[in-house]
XYZ file of C-alpha atoms in Angstrom:
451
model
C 15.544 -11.416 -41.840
C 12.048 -10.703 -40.921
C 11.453 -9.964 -36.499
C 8.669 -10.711 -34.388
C 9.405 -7.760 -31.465
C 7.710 -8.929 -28.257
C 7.989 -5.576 -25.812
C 8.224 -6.435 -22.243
C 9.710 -9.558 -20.453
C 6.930 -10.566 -18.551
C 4.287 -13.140 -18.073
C 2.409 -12.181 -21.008
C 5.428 -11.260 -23.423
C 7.522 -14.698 -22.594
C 4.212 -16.869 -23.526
C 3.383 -14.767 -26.996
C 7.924 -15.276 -27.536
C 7.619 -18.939 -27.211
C 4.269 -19.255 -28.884
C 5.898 -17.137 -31.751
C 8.749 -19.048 -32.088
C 7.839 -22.380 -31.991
C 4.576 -21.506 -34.303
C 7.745 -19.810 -37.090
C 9.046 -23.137 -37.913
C 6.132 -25.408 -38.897
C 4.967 -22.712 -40.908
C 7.912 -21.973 -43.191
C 9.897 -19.311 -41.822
C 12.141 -20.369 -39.503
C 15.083 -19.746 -41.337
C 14.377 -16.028 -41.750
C 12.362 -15.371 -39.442
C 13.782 -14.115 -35.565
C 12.254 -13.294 -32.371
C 13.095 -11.207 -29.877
C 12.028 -9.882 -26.620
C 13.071 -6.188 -25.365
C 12.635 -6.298 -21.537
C 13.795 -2.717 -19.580
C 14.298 -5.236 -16.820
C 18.215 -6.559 -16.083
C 15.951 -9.904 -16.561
C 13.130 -11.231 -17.902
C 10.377 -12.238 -15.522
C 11.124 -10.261 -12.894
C 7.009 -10.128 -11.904
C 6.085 -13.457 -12.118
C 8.710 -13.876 -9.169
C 6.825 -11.698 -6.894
C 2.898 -13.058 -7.633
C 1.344 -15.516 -5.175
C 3.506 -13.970 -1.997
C 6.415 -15.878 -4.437
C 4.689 -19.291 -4.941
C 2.798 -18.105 -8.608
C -0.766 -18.997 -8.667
C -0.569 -19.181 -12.075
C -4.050 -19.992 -12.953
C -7.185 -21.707 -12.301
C -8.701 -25.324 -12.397
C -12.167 -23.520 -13.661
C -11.293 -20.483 -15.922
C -14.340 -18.490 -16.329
C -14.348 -15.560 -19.064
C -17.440 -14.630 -16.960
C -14.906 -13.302 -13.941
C -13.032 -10.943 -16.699
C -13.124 -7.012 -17.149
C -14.627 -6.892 -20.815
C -16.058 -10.654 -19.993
C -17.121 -10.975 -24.557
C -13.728 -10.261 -25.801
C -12.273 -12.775 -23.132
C -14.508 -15.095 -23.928
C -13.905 -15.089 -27.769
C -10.425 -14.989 -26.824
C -10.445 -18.271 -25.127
C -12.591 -20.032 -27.335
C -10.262 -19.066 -30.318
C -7.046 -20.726 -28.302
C -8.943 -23.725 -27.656
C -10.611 -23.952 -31.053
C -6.664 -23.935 -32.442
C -4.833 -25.936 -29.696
C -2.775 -28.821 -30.667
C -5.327 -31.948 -29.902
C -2.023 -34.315 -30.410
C 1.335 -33.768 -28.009
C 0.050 -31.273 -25.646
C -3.114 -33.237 -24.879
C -1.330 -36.035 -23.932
C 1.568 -34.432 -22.150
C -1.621 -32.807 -19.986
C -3.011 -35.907 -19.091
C 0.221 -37.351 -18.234
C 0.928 -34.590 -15.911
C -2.578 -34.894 -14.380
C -1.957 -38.707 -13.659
C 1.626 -37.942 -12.288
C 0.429 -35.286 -10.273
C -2.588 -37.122 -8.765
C -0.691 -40.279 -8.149
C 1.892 -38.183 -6.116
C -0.228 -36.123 -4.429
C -3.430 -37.680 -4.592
C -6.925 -36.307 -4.486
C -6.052 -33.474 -2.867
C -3.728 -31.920 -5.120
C -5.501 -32.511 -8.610
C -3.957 -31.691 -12.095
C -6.799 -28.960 -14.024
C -5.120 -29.709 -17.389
C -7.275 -33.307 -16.844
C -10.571 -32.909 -17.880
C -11.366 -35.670 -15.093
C -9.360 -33.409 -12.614
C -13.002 -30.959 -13.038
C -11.802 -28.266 -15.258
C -14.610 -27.535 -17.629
C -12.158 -26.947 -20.331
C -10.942 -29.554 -22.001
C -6.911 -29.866 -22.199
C -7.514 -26.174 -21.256
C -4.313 -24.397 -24.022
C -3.011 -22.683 -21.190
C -2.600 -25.771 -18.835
C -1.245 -27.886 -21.919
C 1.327 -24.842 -22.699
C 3.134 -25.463 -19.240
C 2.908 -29.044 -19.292
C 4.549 -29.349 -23.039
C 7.214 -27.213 -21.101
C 7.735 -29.577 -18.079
C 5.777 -28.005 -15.283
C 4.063 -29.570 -12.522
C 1.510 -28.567 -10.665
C -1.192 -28.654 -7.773
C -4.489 -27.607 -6.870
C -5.883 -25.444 -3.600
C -8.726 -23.875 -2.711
C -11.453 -22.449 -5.288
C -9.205 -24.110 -8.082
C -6.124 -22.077 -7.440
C -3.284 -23.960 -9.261
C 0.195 -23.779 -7.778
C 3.717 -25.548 -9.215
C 4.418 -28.977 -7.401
C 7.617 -27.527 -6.181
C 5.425 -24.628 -4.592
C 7.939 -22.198 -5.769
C 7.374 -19.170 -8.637
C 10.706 -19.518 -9.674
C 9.922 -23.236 -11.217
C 7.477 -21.425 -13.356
C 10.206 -19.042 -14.936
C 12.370 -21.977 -14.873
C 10.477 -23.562 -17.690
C 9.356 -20.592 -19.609
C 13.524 -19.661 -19.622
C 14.175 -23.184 -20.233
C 12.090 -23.006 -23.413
C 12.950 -19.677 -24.865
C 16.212 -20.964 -25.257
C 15.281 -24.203 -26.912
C 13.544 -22.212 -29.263
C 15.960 -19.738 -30.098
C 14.304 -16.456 -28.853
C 16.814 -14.101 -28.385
C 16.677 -11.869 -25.215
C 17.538 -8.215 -25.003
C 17.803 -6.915 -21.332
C 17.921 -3.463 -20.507
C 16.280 -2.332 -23.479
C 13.043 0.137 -22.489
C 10.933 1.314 -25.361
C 9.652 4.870 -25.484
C 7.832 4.377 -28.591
C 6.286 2.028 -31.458
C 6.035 3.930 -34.746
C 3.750 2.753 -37.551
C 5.047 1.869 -40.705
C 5.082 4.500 -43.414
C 3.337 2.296 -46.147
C 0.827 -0.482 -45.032
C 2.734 -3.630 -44.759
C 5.677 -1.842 -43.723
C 8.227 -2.561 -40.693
C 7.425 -0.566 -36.890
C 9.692 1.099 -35.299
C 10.787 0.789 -31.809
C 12.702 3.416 -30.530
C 14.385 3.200 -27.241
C 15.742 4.905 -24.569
C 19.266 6.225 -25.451
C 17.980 6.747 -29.041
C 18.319 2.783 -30.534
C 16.076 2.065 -32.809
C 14.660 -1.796 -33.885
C 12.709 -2.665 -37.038
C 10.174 -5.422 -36.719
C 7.315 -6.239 -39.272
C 5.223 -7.674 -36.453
C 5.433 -5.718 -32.700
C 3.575 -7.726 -29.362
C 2.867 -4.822 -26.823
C 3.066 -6.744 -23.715
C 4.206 -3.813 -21.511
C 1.979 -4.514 -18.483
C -0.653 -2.623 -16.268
C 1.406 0.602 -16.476
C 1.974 1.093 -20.200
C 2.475 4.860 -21.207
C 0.094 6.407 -23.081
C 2.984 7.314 -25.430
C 4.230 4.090 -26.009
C 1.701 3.002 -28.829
C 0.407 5.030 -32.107
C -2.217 7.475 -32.053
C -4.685 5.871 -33.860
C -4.908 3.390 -30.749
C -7.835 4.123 -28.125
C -6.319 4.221 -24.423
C -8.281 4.478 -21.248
C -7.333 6.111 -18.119
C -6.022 3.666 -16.109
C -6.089 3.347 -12.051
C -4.829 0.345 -10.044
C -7.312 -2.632 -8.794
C -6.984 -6.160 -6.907
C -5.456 -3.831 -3.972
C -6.616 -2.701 -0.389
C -9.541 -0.624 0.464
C -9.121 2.856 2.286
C -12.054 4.110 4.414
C -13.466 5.658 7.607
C -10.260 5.152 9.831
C -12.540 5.314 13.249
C -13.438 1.825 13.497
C -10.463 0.310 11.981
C -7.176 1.812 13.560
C -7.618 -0.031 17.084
C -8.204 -3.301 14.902
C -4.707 -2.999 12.628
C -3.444 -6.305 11.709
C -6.791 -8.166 12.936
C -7.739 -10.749 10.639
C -11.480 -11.821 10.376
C -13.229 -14.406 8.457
C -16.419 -13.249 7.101
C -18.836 -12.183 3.696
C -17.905 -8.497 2.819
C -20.408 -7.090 0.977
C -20.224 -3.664 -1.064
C -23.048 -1.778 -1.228
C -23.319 1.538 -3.561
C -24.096 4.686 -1.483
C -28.403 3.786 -1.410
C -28.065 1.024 0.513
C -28.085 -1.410 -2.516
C -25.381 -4.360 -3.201
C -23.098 -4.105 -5.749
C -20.916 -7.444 -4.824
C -20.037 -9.945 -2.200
C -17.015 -11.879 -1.766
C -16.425 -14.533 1.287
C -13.200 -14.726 2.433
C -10.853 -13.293 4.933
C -10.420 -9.565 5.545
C -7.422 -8.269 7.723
C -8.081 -4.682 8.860
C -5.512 -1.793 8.516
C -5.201 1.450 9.939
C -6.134 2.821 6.663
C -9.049 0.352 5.763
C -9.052 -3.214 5.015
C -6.958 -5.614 3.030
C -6.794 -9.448 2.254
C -8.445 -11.854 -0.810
C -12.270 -10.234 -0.294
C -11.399 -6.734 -0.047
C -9.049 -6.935 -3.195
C -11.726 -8.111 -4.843
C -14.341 -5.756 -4.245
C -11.589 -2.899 -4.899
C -12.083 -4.120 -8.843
C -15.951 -2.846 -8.275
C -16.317 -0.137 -5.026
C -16.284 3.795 -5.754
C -16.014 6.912 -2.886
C -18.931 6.922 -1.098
C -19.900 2.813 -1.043
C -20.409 0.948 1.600
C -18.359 -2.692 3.308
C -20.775 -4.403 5.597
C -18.748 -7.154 7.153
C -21.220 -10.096 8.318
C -18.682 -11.479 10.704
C -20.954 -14.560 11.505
C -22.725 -15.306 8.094
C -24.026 -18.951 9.174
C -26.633 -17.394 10.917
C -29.386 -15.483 9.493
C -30.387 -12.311 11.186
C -33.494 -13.617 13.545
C -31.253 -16.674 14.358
C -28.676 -13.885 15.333
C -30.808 -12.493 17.892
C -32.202 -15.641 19.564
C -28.405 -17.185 19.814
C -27.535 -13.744 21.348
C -30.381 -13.859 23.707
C -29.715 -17.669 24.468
C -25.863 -16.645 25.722
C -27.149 -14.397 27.431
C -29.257 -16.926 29.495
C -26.370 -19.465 29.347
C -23.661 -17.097 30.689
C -25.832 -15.365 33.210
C -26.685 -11.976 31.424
C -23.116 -10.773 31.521
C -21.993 -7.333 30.620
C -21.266 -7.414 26.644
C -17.828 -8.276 26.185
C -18.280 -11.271 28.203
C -21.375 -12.161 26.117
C -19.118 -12.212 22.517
C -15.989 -14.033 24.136
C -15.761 -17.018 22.139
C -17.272 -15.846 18.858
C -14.987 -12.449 18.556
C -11.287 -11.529 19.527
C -11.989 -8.635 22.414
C -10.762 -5.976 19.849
C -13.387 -6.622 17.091
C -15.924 -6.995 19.823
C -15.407 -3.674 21.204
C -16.056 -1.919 17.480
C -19.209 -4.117 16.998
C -20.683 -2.533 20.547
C -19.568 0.354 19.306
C -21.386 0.481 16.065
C -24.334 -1.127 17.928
C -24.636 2.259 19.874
C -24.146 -0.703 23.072
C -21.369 -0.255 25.592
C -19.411 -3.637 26.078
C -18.977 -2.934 30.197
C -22.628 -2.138 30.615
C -24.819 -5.590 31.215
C -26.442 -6.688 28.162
C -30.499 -6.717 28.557
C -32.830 -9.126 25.747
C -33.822 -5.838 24.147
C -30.042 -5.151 23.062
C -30.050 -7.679 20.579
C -31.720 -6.258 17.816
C -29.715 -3.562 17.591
C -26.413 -6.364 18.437
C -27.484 -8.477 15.572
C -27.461 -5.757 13.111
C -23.763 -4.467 13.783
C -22.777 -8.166 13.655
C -24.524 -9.093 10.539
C -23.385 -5.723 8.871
C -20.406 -3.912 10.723
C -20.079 -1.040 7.895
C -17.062 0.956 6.641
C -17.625 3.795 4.669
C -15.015 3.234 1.551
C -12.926 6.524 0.729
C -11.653 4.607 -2.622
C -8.211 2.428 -2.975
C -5.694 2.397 -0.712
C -1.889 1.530 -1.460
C -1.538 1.432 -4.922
C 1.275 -0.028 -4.586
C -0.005 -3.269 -3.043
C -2.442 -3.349 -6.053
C -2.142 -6.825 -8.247
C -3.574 -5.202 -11.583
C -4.071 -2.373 -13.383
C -7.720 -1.379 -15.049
C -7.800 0.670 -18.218
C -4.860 1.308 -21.127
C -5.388 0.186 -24.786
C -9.145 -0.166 -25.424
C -10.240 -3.887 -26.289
C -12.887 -2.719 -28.948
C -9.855 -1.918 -31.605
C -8.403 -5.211 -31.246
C -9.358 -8.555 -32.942
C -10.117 -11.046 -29.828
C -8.804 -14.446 -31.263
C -5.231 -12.864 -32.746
C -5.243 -9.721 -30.185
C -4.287 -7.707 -33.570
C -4.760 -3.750 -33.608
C -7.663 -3.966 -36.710
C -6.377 -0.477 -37.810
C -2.741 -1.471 -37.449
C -2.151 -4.909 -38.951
C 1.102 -6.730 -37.184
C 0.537 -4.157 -33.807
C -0.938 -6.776 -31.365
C -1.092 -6.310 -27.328
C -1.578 -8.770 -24.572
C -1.984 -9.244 -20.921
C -2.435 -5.910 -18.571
C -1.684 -3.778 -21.921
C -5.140 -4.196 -22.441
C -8.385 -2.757 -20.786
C -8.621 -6.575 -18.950
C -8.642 -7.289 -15.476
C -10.425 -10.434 -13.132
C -10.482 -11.275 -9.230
C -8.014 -13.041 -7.288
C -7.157 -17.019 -7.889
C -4.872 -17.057 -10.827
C -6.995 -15.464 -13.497
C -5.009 -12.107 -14.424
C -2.077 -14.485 -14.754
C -4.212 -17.077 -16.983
C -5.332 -14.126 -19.307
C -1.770 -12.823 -19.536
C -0.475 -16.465 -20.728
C -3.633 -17.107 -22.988
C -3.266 -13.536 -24.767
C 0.217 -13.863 -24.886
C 0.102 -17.391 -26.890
C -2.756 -16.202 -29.490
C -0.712 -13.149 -30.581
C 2.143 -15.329 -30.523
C 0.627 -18.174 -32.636
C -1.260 -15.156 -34.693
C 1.578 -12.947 -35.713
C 4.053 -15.738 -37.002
C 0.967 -16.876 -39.135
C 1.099 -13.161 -40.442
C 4.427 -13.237 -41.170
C 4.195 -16.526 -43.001
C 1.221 -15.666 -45.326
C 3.321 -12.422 -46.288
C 6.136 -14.627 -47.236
C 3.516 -16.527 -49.219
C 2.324 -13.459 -50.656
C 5.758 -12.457 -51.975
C 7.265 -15.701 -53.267
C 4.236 -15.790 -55.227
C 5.028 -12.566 -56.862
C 8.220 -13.204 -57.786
């Protein structure tokens, strides 16, 4: 009996389980061939629970390997799956779920496995993967795709639902401390865990997550330092204490320490008493370093000039009141205060024409001086780990360590908010799936040829 060992329960490991399994039988070996995941976890999926505040945004309508961390390898990736993807059942179980989901929930809440639904892929693999397994699903905003029955736990419902089906067989409370190559080429791996088990498995999917150990893998596999991303920003505390729990809608731009931008990201930012959180600022944490800069432009519909003049104009209109009085109705009193503030204004003083230059500027670019991350704890992905250059993109096989593949966070890849770390972790996981029964069969090949 031959094993495909999938480490790690999660996302990433349960696609590359079922992918394994159900890609074992059509090519021969599914009478002597098992798979089995190894999760530390008392269960498996555990994390995909907790993603999307627990509703799973578990992709996107308009997947772009442009978004990624190591944006090439993604790409080649993704192109691979869909070069390979079954143009027969899972097509046409998309499309049915597209016309199922738009006829329930109309235009509004489109299906992204339709290629009429706007996804520029094409019965994108990923979205046909969940639909073959039942799942239903909605779009939001900037192509965020939820499960009709807005719940994570209907995504692990499915991917459960369909280990069983195909046999995988589940270890819980099994965590690895170490994959061993094999002695000979083309020899088993050994997976030794905690309490001093150890599994044999002629093929080994590393899909251990954001926080896999250095000594986890072989030697001969690069590994980067790794720090958390997708998470909070800390800064300059002055500004931002009195505004704790303040949420503002504005573009949040990071620029490095010369006054130059690095990024920008619309979107809402709610300010802490360490810094800033919410959708823009995780985003920017995947780019800033100490010593950058967050200008907020808190009202980004007006240019600068056309700043002034409005400012100039309510002052005229309301009487030339002192300066809180002039920003009621565009700010909350709080956020007011620290734009004055920055301004170098007082907000009780009366505010004279010649203010609003300097007005204008603190509202078109309140800055926060960024100190680096902030909870890392509240951080959605980890950046570094096993280095992308020694894997093959389209199988996510170690090229020095033939049947060692990784997946998902394991590797060096990371992408912005909106379901795209989860859509990498599922695509990964079903290429090294797919790509290390298909090893496993041509070995059999190989050997009942011999003999």
């Amino acid at each position: 009996m031959e094993t495909i060992a999938i480490i790690g329960g999660g996302a990433a490991g349960l696609a590359a389980a079922i992918a394994a399994a159900r890609a074992v039988a059509p090519l021969g070996g599914a009478t002597d061939t098992e798979v089995v995941v190894f999760e530390s976890d008392e269960r498996v999926g555990r994390s995909i629970l907790a993603t999307g505040n627990g509703r799973c945004n578990f992709s996107n309508a308009q997947v772009d390997a442009g978004e990624y961390r190591n944006a090439p390898f993604v790409a080649k990736t993704l192109d691979a799956l869909a070069a390979h993807a079954d143009p027969g059942a899972s097509a046409s179980r998309a499309a049915s779920v597209a016309s199922e989901v738009a006829s329930t929930a109309g235009e509004a809440s489109r299906s992204a496995a339709n290629p009429a639904a706007g996804s520029p892929r094409a019965s994108d693999p990923v979205h046909a993967f969940f639909a073959d397994l039942g799942l239903m699903w909605r779009e939001e905003g900037e192509g965020r795709l939820y499960p009709l029955a807005n719940k994570a736990s209907s995504v692990l419902d499915v991917l459960r639902g369909a280990l069983a089906r195909e046999g995988v067989r589940v270890e819980c409370g099994r965590r690895a401390t170490r994959i061993d190559a094999p002695e000979r080429p083309g020899g088993r791996y050994h997976v030794r865990f905690e309490g001093g088990s150890v599994a044999h498995a002629r093929a080994v999917i590393v899909a251990t997550g954001g926080r896999t150990p250095r000594g986890l893998v072989p030697d001969a596999l690069p590994f980067l330092p790794q720090r958390p991303v997708l998470g909070p920003l800390r800064t300059d505390t002055a500004l931002v204490k009195p505004l704790n729990n303040i949420r503002v809608r504005c573009v949040a731009t990071l620029a490095v320490p010369d006054g130059a931008p690095r990024a920008a990201e619309a979107g809402e930012i709610l300010f802490r008493d360490y810094g800033v959180s919410g959708i823009a600022a995780f985003n920017l944490s995947r780019l800033a370093r100490p010593g950058d800069v967050l200008l907020l432009d808190l009202v980004p519909q007006l240019d600068r000039r056309a700043c002034e003049r409005e400012l100039r104009a309510r002052r005229a209109r309301l009487g030339a009141p002192v300066g809180e009085e002039l920003l009621a109705g565009m700010l909350l009193p709080q956020v007011a205060r620290a734009v004055f503030g920055q301004a170098g204004l007082r907000p009780e003083a009366p505010f004279a024409d010649g203010d609003a230059p300097a007005l204008a500027g603190a509202l078109k670019g309140l800055a926060l001086a960024v100190r680096g991350v902030g909870d890392a704890r509240q951080c959605q992905a980890t950046r570094g780990g096993l280095d992308v250059a020694a894997f093959d993109a389209r199988t996510m096989e170690a090229r020095r360590l033939p049947g060692l593949f990784a997946v998902g966070e394991a590797l060096d890849v990371d992408a912005p908010c909106g379901g795209y770390n989860l859509h990498w972790a599922w695509a990964s996981g079903i290429a090294a799936g797919r790509a290390a029964a298909s090893a496993l069969a041509k070995r059999a090949g190989r050997e009942d040829s011999r003999a």
